[in-house]
Coordinates of C-alpha atoms in Angstrom, one line a residue:
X1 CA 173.7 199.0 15.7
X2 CA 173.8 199.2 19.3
X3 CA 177.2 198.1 21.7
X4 CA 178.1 194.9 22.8
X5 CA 178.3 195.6 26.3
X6 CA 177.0 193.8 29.3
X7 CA 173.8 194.9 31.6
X8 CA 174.4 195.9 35.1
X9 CA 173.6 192.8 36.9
X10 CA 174.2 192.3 40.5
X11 CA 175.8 189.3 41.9
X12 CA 172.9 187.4 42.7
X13 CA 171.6 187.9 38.8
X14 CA 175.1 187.0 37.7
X15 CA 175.1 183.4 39.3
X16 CA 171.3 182.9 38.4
X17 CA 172.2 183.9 34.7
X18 CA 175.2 181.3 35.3
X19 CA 173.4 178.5 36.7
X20 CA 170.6 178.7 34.2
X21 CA 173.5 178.7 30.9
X22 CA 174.6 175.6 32.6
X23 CA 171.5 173.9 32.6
X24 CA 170.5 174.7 29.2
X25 CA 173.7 174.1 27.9
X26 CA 175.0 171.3 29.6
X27 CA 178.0 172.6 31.2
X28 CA 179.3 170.6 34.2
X29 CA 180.6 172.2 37.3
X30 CA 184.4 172.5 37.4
X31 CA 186.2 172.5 40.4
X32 CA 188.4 175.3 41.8
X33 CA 191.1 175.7 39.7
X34 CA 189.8 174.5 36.3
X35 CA 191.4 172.0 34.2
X36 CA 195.4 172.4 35.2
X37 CA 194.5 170.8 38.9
X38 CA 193.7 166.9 38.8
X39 CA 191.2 165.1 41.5
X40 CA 192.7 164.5 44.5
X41 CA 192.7 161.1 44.9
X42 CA 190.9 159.7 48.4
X43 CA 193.4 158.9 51.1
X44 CA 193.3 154.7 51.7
X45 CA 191.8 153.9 55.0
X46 CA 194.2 152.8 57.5
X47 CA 195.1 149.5 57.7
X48 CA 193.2 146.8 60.7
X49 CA 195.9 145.9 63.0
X50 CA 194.5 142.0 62.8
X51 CA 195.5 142.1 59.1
X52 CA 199.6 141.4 58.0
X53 CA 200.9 144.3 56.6
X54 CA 201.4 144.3 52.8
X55 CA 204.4 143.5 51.1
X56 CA 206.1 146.2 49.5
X57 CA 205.6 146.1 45.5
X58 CA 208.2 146.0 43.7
X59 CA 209.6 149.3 41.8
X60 CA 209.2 148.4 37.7
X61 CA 209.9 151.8 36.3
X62 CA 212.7 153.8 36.5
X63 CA 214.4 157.3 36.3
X64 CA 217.3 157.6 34.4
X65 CA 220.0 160.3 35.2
X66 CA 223.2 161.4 33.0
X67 CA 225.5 161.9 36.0
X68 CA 228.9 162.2 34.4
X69 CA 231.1 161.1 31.8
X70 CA 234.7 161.3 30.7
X71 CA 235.9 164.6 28.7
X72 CA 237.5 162.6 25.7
X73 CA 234.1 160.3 25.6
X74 CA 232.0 163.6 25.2
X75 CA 231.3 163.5 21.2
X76 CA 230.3 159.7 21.4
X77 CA 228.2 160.6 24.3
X78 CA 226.3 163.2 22.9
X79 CA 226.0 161.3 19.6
X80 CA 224.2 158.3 21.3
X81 CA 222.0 161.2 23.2
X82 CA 220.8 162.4 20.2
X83 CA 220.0 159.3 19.0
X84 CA 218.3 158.0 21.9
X85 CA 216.3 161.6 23.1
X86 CA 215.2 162.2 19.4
X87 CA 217.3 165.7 20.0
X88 CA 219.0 168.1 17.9
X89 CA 222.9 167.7 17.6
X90 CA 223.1 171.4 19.7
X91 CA 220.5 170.5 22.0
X92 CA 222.6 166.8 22.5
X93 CA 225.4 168.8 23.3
X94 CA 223.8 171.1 25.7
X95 CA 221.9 168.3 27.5
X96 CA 225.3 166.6 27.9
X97 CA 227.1 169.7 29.1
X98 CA 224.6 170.3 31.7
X99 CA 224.5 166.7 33.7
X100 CA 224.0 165.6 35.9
X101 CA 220.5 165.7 34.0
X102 CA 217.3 163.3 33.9
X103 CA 217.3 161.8 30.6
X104 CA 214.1 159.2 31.1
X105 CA 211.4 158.6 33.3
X106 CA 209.0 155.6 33.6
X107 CA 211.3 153.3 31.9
X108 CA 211.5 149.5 32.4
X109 CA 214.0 148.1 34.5
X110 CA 215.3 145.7 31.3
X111 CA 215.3 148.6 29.1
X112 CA 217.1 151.0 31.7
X113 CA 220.0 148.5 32.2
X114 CA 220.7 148.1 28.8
X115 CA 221.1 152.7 28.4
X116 CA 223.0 152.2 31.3
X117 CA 225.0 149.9 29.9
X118 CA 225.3 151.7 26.9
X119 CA 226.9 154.9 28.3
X120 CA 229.2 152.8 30.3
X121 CA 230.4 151.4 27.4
X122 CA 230.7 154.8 26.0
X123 CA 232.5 156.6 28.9
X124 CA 229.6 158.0 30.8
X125 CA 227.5 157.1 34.8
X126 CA 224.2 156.5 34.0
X127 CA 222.2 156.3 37.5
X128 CA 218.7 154.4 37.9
X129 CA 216.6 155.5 40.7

């Protein structure tokens, strides 16, 4: 049985070799990088001075930040936590301990007022940015 190793081939035989597997095989180019960088997206032309300048949209999803909360309101903090993240009792307690922490992005403004509410309630400063 001969070894599975690879014939000298010089670099202009290795990106012939290459180019041909893609064609056969139908393998499209991939950027620099490979999958883990995105497109760049194309930068918007600037905008015609004769034209009003857009208003500014709205913001409809939020960040949500455990900033603080009251020492004797820990346990019900980390209680509604867990509940709310999905998370382990110890992990609950750990994200609690460790705010200020990001406990949700891309929420709804309706939907981010009523957590914030929620931890107020409880003894805890919810922030929405």
């Amino acid at each position: 049985m001969s070894s599975l190793s690879a014939p000298a081939l010089t670099l202009l035989e290795t990106a012939d070799l290459v180019s041909n597997l893609k064609t056969r095989l139908s393998i499209p180019d991939m950027p620099m990088g490979g999958f883990a960088a995105p497109a760049a997206a194309a930068p918007a032309p600037p905008p015609e001075e004769d034209e009003p300048a857009p208003a500014v949209a709205e913001k409809t999803l939020f960040t949500l930040t455990l900033k603080s909360f009251e020492a004797t309101a820990k346990p019900k903090i980390i209680k509604e936590i867990k509940q709310m993240l999905g998370l382990s009792l110890v992990d609950s307690k750990k994200f609690v301990e460790s705010a200020p922490k990001l406990m949700k992005e891309g929420v709804p403004k309706d939907e981010g007022e009523k957590i914030m509410e929620t931890i107020k309630g409880l003894g805890g400063v919810v922030v929405m940015d």
